[in-house]
Coordinates of C-alpha atoms in Angstrom, one line a residue:
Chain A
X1 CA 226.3 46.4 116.4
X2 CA 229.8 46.2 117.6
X3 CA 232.0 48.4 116.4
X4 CA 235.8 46.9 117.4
X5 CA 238.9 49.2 118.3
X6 CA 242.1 47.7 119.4
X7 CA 243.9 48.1 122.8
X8 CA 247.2 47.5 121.8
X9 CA 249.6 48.9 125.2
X10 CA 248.2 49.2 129.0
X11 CA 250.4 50.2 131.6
X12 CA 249.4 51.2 135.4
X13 CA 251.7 53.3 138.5
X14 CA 251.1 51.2 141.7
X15 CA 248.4 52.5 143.8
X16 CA 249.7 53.8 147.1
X17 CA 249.6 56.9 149.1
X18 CA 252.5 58.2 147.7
X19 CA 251.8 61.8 147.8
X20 CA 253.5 63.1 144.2
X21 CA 252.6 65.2 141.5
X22 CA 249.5 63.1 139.7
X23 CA 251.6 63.8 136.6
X24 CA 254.2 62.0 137.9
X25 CA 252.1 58.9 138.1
X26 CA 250.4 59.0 134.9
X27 CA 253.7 59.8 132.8
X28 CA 255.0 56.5 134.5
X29 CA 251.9 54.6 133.8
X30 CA 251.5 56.1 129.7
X31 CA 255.6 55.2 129.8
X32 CA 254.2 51.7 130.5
X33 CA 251.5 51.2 128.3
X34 CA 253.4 52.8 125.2
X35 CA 256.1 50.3 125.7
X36 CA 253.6 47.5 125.7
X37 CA 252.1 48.7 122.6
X38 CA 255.4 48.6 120.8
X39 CA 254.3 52.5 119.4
X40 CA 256.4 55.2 120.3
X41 CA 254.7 58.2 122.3
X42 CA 255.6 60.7 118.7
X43 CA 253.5 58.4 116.8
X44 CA 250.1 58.8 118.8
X45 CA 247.5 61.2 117.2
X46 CA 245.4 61.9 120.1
X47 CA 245.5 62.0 123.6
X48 CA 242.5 61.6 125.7
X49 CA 242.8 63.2 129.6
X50 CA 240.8 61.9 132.7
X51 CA 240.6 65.2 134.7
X52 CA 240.9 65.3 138.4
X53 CA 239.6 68.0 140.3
X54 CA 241.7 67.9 143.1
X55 CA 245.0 68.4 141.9
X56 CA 244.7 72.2 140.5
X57 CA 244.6 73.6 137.1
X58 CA 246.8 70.5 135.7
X59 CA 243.9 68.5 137.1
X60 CA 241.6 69.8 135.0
X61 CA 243.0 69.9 131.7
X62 CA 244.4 66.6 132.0
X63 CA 244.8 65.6 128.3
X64 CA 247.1 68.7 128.0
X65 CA 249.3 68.4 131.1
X66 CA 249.9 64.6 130.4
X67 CA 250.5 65.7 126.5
X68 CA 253.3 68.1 128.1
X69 CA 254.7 66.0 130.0
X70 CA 255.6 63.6 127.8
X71 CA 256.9 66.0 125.4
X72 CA 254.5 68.4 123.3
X73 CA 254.0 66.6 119.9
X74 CA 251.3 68.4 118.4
X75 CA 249.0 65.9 119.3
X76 CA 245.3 66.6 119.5
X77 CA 244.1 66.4 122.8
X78 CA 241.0 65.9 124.9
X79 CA 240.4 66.3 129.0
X80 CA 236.9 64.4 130.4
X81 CA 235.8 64.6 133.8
X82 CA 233.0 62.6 134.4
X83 CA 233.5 61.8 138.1
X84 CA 234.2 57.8 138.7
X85 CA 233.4 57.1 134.4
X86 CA 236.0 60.3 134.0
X87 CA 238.3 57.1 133.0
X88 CA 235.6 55.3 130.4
X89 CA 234.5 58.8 128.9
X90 CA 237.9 59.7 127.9
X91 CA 238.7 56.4 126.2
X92 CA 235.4 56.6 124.4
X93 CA 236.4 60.3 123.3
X94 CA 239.5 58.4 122.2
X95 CA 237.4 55.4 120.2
X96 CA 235.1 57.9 118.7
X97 CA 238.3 59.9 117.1
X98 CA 239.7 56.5 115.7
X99 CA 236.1 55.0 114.6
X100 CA 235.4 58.4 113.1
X101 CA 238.7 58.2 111.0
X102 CA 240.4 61.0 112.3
X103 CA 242.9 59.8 114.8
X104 CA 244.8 56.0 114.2
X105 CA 246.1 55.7 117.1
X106 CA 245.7 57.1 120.8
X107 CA 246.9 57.9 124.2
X108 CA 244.4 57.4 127.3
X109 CA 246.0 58.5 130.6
X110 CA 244.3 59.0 134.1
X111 CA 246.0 59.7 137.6
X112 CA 245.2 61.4 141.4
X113 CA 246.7 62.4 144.0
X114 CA 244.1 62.2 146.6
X115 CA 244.0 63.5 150.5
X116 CA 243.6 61.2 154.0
X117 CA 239.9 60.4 154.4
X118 CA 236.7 61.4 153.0
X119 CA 236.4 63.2 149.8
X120 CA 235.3 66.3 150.8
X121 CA 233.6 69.0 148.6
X122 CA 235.7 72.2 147.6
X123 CA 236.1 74.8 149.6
X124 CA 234.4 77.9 149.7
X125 CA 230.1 78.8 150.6
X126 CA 228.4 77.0 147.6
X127 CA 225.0 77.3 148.2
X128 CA 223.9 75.7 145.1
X129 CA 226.2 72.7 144.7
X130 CA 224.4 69.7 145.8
X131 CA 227.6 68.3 146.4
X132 CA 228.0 71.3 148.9
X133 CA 224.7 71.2 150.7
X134 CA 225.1 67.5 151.4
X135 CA 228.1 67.9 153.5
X136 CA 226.7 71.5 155.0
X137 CA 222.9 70.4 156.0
X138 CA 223.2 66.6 156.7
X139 CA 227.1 65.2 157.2
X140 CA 226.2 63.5 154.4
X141 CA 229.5 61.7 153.1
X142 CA 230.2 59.3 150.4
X143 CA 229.9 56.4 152.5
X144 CA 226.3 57.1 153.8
X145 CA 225.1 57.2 150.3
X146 CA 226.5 53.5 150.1
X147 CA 225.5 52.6 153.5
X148 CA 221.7 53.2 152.8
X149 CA 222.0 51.3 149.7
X150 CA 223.4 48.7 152.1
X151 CA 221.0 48.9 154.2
X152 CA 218.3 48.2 152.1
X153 CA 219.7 45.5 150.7
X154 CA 220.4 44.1 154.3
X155 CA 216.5 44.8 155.9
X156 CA 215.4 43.7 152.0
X157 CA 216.9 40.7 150.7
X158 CA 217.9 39.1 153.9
X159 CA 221.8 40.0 153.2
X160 CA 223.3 39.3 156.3
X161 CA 226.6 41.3 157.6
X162 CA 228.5 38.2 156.9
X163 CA 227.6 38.2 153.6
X164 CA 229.1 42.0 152.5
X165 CA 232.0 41.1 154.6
X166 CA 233.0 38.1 152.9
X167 CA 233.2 40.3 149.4
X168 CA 236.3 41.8 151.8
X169 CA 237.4 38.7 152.3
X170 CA 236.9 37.2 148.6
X171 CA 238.6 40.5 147.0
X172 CA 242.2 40.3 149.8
X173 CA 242.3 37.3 148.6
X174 CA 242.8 38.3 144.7
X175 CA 244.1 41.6 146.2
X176 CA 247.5 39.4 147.0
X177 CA 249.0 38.7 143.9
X178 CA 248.3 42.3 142.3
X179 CA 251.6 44.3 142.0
X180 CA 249.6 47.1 141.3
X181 CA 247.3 46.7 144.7
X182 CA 248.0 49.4 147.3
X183 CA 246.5 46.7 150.0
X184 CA 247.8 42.9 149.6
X185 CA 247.0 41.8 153.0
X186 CA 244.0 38.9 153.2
X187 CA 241.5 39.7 155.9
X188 CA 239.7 37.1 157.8
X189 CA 235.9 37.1 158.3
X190 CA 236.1 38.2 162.2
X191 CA 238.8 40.8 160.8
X192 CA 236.3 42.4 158.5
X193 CA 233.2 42.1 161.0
X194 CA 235.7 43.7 164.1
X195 CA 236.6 46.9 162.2
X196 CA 234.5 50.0 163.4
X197 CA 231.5 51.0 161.8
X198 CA 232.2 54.1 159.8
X199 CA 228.4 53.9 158.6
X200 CA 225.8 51.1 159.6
X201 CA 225.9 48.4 158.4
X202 CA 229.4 49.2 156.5
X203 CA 233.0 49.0 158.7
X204 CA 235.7 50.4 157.8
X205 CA 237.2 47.7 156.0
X206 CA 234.2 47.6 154.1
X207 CA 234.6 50.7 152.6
X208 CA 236.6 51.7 149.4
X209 CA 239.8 54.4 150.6
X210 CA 241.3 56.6 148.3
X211 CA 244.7 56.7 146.7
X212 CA 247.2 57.6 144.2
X213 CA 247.5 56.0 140.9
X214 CA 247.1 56.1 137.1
X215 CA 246.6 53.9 134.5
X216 CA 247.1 54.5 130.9
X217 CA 245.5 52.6 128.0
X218 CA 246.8 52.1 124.1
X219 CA 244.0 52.3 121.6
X220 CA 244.6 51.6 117.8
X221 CA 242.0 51.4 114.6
X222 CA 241.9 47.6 114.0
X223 CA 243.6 47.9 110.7
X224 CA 246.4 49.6 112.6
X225 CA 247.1 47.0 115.2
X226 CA 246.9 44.7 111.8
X227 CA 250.0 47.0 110.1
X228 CA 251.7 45.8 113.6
X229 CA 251.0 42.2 113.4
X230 CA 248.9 42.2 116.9
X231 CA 246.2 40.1 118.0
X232 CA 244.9 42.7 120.5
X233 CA 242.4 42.6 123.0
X234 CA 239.2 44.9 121.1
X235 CA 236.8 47.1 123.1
X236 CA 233.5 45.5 122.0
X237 CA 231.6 47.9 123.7
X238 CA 231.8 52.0 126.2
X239 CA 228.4 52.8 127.8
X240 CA 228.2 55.8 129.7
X241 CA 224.7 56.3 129.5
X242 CA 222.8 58.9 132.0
X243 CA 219.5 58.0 134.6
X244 CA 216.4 57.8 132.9
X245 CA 213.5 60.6 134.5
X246 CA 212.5 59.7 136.8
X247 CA 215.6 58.2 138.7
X248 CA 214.0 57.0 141.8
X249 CA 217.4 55.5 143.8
X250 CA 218.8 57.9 146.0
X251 CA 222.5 58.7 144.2
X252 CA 225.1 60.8 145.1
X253 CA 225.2 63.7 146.0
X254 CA 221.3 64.6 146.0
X255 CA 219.5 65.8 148.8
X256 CA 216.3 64.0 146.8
X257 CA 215.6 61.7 144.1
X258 CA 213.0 62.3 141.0
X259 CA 209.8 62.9 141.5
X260 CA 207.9 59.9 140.2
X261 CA 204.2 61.4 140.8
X262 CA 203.6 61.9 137.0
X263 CA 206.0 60.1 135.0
X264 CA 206.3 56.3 136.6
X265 CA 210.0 55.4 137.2
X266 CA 211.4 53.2 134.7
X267 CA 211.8 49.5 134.4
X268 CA 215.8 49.3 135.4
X269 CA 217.2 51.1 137.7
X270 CA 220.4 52.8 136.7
X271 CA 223.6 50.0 137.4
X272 CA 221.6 47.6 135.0
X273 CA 221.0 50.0 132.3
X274 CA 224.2 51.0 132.4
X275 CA 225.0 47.4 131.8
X276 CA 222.6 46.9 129.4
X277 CA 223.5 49.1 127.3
X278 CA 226.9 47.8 127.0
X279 CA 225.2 44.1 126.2
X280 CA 223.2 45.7 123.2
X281 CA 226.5 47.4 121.9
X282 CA 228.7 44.5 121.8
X283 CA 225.7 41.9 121.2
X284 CA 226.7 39.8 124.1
X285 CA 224.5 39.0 127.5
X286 CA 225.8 37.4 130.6
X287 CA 226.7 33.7 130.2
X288 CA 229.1 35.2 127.6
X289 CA 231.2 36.6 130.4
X290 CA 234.3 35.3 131.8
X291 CA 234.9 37.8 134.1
X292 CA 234.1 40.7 135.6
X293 CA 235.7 43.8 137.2
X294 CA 233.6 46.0 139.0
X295 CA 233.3 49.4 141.1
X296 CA 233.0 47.9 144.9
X297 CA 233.3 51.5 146.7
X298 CA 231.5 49.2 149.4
X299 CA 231.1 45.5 149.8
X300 CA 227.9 45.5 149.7
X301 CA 227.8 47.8 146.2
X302 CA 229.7 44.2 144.6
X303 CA 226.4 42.6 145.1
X304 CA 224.6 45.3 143.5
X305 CA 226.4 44.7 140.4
X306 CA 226.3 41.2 140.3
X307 CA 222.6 41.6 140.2
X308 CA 222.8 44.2 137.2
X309 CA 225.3 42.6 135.2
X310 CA 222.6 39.8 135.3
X311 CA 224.5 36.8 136.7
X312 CA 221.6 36.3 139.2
X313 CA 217.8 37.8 140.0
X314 CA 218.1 40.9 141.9
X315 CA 218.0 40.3 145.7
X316 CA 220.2 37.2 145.1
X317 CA 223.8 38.6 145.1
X318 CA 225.0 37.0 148.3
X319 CA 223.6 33.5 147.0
X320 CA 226.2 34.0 144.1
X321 CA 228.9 34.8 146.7
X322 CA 228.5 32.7 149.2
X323 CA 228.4 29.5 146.4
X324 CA 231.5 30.4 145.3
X325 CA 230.8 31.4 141.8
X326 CA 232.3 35.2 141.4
X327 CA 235.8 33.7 143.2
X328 CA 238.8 33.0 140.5
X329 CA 238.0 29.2 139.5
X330 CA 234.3 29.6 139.6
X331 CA 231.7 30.3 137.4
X332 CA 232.6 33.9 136.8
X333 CA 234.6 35.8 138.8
X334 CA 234.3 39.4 140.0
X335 CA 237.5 41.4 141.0
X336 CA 239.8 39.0 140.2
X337 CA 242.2 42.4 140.0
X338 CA 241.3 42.9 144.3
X339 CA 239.1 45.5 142.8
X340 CA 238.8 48.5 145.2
X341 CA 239.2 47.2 148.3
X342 CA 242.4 46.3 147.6
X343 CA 242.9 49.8 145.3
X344 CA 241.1 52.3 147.1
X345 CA 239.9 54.8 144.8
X346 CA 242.2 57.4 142.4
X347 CA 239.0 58.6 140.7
X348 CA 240.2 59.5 137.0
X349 CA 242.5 56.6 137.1
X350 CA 239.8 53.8 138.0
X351 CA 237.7 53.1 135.5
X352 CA 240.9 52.4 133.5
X353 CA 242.6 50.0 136.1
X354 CA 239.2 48.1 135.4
X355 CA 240.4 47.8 131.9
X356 CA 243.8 47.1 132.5
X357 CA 243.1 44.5 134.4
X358 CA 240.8 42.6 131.7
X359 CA 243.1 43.5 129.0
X360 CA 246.2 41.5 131.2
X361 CA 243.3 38.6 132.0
X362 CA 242.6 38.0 128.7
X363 CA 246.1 38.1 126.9
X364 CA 246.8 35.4 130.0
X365 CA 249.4 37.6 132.0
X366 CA 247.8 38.1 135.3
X367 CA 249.8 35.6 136.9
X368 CA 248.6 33.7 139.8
X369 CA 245.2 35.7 139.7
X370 CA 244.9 34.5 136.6
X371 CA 241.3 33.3 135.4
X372 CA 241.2 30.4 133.2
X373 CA 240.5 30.7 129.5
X374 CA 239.5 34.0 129.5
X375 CA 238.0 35.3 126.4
X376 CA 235.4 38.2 127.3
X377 CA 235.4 40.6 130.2
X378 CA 233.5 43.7 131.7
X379 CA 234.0 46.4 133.5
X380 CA 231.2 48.5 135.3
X381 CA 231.7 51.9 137.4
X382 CA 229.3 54.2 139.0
X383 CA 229.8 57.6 140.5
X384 CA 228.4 61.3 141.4
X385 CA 226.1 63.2 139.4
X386 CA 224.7 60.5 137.2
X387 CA 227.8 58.9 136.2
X388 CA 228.4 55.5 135.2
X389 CA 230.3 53.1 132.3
X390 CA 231.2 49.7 131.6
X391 CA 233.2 48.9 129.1
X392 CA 233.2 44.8 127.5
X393 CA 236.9 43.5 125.9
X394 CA 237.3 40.9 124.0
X395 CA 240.1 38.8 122.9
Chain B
X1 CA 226.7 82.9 174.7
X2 CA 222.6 83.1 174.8
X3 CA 220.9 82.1 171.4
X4 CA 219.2 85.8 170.2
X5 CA 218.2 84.5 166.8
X6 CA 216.7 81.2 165.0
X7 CA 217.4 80.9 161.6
X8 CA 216.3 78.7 158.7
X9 CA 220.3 77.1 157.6
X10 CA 218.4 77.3 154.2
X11 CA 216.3 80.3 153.7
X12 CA 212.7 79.5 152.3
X13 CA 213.4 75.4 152.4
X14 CA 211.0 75.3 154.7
X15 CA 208.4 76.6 157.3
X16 CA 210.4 77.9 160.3
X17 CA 207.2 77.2 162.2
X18 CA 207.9 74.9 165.6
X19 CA 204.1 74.1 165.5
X20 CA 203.9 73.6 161.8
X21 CA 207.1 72.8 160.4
X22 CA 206.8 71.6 157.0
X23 CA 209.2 71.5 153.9
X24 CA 208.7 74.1 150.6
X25 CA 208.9 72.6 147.5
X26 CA 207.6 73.2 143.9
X27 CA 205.7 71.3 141.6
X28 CA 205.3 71.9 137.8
X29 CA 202.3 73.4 136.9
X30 CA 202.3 71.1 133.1
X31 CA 203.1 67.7 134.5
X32 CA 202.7 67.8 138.3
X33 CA 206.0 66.6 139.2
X34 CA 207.6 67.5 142.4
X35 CA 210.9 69.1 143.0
X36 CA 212.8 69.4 146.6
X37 CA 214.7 71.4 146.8
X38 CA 212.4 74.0 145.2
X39 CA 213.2 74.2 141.1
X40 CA 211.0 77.0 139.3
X41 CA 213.0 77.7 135.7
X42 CA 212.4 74.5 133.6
X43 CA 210.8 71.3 134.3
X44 CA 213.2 68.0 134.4
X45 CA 210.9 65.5 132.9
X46 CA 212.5 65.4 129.6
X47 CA 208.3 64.9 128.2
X48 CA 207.3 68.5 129.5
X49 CA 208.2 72.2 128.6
X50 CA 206.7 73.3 131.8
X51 CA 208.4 76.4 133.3
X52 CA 205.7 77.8 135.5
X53 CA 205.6 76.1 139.0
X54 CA 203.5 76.6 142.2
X55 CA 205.5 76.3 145.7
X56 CA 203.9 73.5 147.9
X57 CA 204.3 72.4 151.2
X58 CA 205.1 68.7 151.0
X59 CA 203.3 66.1 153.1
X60 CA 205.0 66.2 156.1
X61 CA 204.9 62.4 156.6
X62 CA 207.1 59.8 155.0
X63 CA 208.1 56.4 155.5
X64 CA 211.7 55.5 155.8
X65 CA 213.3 54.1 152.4
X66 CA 216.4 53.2 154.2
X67 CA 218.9 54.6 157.2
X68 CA 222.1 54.8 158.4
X69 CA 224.3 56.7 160.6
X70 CA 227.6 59.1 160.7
X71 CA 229.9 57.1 163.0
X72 CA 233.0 59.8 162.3
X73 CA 232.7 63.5 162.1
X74 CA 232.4 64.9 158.8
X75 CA 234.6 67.1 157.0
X76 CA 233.6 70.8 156.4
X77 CA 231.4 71.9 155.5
X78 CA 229.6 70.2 157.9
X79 CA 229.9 71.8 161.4
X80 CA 230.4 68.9 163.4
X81 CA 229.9 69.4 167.2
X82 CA 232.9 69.3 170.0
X83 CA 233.0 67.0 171.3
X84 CA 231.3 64.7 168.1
X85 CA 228.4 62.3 168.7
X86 CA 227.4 60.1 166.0
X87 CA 224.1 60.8 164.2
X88 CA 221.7 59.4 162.5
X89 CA 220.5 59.9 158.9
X90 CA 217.7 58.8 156.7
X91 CA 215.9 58.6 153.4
X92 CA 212.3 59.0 153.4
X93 CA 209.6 58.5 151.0
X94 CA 206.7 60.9 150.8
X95 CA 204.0 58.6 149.3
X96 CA 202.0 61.8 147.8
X97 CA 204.6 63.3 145.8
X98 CA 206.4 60.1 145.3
X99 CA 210.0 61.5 146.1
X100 CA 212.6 60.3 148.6
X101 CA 214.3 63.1 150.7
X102 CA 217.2 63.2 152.7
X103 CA 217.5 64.2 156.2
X104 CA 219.1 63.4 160.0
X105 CA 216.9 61.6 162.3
X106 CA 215.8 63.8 165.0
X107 CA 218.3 64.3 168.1
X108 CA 218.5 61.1 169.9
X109 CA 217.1 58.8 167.7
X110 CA 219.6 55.9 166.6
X111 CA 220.3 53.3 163.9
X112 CA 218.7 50.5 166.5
X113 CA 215.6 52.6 166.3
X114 CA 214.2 52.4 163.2
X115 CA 213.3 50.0 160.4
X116 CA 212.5 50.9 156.7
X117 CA 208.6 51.5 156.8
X118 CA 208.4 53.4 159.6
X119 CA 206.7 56.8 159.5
X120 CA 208.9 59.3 160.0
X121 CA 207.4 63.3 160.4
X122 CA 209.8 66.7 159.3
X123 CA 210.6 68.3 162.7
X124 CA 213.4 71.0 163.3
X125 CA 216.3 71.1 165.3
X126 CA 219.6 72.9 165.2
X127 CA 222.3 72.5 163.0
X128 CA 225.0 74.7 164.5
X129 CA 225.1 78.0 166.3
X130 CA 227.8 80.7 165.6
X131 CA 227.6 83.9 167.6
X132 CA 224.5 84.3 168.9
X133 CA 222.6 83.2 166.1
X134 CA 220.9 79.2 165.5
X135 CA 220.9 77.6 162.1
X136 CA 218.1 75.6 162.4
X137 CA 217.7 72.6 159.3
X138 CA 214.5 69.7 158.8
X139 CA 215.2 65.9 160.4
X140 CA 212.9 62.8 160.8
X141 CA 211.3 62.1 163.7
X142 CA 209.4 58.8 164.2
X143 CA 205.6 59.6 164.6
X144 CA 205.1 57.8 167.9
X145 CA 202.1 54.8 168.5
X146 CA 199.9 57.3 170.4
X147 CA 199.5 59.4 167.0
X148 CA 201.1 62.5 167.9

């Protein structure tokens, strides 16, 4: 059963590769979002932290640092790190205080500064950090892990090259009218297919980079946003559920998957029960979506989700795409923000941008990426260590 | 500088046996399910309280469950050779234990060479050498037609 909380204020810092303090860029974006809320930063309650883990201390007890920042209140604060869902597990913390009756209102801020290239592990001889061994025994980086997804899908479902490339092309596209987009340049087809292959199948312009940002997200009990005379946008439903045992897909960072010798591996794979999960919440399913924002750290990983969220039989993603359906004006488009490719990746901040971006969608302020007659929207996010969320708004 | 010694990169992962390589795993001695790398404290399958668990060599053939390759040096840890050459990598499945393990293909062996399905066998090679000494970690090797 749905259980509504209001989202009354969002407010983003452009992505870029700006190389500032991450508190700089999540002060801006909470600045942003507080204003659009019409509540003033010394009336919020709680304040919920995505945590990075590259940026120092302040990176980890993000809830306080951004509290500081913007001027110690006595609010209570939380600090989440749940890789990619860091974003979605600290605004469910912050739902969870207000649906529990012990915050009204509250404060969800996420922000990175990241370095040039891959994300590395951290430094130092970590012998039993899978995240560690990965890099240390096989040069294992993040985009291998999404390349031999890719791959499979490729050899398996007859997904050809052209297909993941055109997600590239679909998302520049969108990626053009987003202020917030670090890239807003539209890529051709040969553009996509003549960039170097950073892991086969996947080129480099296939693959998501990572940036600066933050995001910051407004979130009021519904009789609170009813004392203010709103008609918010309501979070209908947060999953962040963990793999079932045994979880048989190769995720990052493992060096191995489950065993499945004596328990058989379940019936959905983790991106659709992640998804699922989020349809029992909110009682919807997918022809009640009318759009979709979703974590493409490749173009081929897109696909993936267009299969979990259910919009086609698995295998048939690039049917979907190459009919035109997930494109703004058809039957239900996908990354109508630019999604990654157009972001790259500030890992705390992410997962919030996905909501943002609904939240502007369905109030019918996303300007010429607008999507017609909006009403329902979902997120969905995947990351390391059996992370993952979606989140479903309604308005 | 001469290589002296021949070292496991991980100690105990597996047989450091050219003839014989194979890799060390565990398997829970309640439910029978697998582990790589070895885990002997409490069993994962959230149905089983197992904590004792015997060390097995796992079948040292698998079939590919998909591949890639490491176009661009990767950051450290990884000790990436001077000047770099691009590498294979691959998932495999071991059909007995029913686990998929990661691993570089086998010196040589490319992207253009395989297919998911193909049997693959654990073979050693080096990962890096500092002083005198070779780190030596499991890859994939295709098993060839003539059955070696």
């Amino acid at each position: 059963m749905s259980n509504p909380v209001a989202i009354l204020g969002v407010g983003m810092h452009p992505w870029g590769k700006w190389g500032r303090n991450f508190v700089e860029y999540g002060v801006k974006a909470a600045r942003d979002a507080l204003a659009d809320a019409g509540v003033s930063w010394t009336d919020i309650d709680f304040v919920a932290g995505a945590s990075t883990m590259r940026c120092g201390y302040p990176g980890y007890v993000s809830g306080a640092t951004f509290a500081q920042a913007l001027g110690w209140t006595g609010a209570r604060i939380a600090s989440c790190y749940a890789a990619c869902a860091s974003g979605s597990q600290a605004l469910d913390t912050a739902r969870a205080q207000i649906l529990a009756g012990l915050a009204d209102v509250a404060l969800v801020v996420g922000a990175d500064t990241t370095p040039k290239g891959f994300l590395a592990p951290q430094k130092g001889e970590r012998p039993d950090d899978p995240d560690w061994l990965r890099f240390r025994l096989h040069g294992a980086t993040n985009p291998v892990y999404f390349a031999l997804h890719a791959r499979r899908r490729l050899e398996l479902y007859g997904t050809t090259d052209e297909d993941i490339a055109a997600v590239r092309v679909k998302n520049g596209q969108n990626g053009l009218h987003n202020p917030n987009a670090r890239y807003r340049k539209a890529f051709t087809l040969e553009e996509v297919l003549e960039s170097p292959i950073v892991s086969d199948p996947l080129r480099l312009y296939e693959i998501c980079a990572t940036s600066d940002g933050g995001a910051a997200i407004v979130v009021a009990s519904t009789e609170y946003a009813k004392q203010l005379e709103k008609n918010p946008a309501t979070i209908e439903a947060i999953s962040t559920i963990t793999p079932t045992f045994p979880s048989t897909q190769l995720e990052l960072p493992d060096l191995a998957t489950d065993s499945a010798a004596s328990v058989p591996a379940p019936d959905m794979n983790f991106k659709p029960a992640i998804i699922e999960a989020a349809y029992q919440e909110a009682g919807i399913g997918p022809d009640d979506l009318s759009l979709a924002e979703v974590y493409d750290l490749s173009t081929s990983m897109e696909l993936d989700w267009y299969e979990a969220l259910g919009l086609c039989p698995e295998g048939d993603g690039h049917k979907l795409l190459r009919d035109g359906d997930t494109e703004i004006g058809g039957r239900i488009p996908v990354n109508a923000s630019g999604g990654l490719s157009c972001f790259g990746e500030a890992v705390p901040a992410q997962a919030l941008a996905q909501v943002c971006e609904l939240v502007w969608q369905l109030r019918g302020e996303a300007d010429k990426r607008q999507v017609r007659d909006a009403r329902v929207g979902i997120t969905a996010n995947v990351g390391l260590f059996g992370h993952g969320s979606s989140v479903i708004v309604k308005r | 500088m001469a290589i002296r010694n021949r070292v496991a990169a991980r100690e105990g992962w597996y047989l450091l046996d050219a003839e014989r390589p194979r890799l060390l795993g565990t398997q829970c001695g309640d439910c029978g399910s697998y582990y790589f790398p070895k885990h002997d404290t409490y069993c994962r399958n959230p149905a089983c309280d197992g904590e004792t668990f015997d060390e097995v060599e796992l079948s040292h053939r698998g079939r590919i469950w998909s591949y890639t390759n490491a176009a661009y040096p990767p950051p450290p840890p990884f000790v990436a050779a001077e000047p770099y050459e691009a590498f294979a990598i691959a998932a495999v499945e071991l059909e007995r234990e029913r686990i998929v393990i990661l691993g570089q293909l086998a010196n040589g062996v490319g992207v253009d060479d395989v297919r998911i399905g193909d049997e693959v066998e654990v073979t050693l090679e080096p990962l890096y050498v500092e002083d005198d000494t070779e780190f030596v970690v499991w890859k994939w090797k295709p098993v060839t037609q003539a059955g070696s």
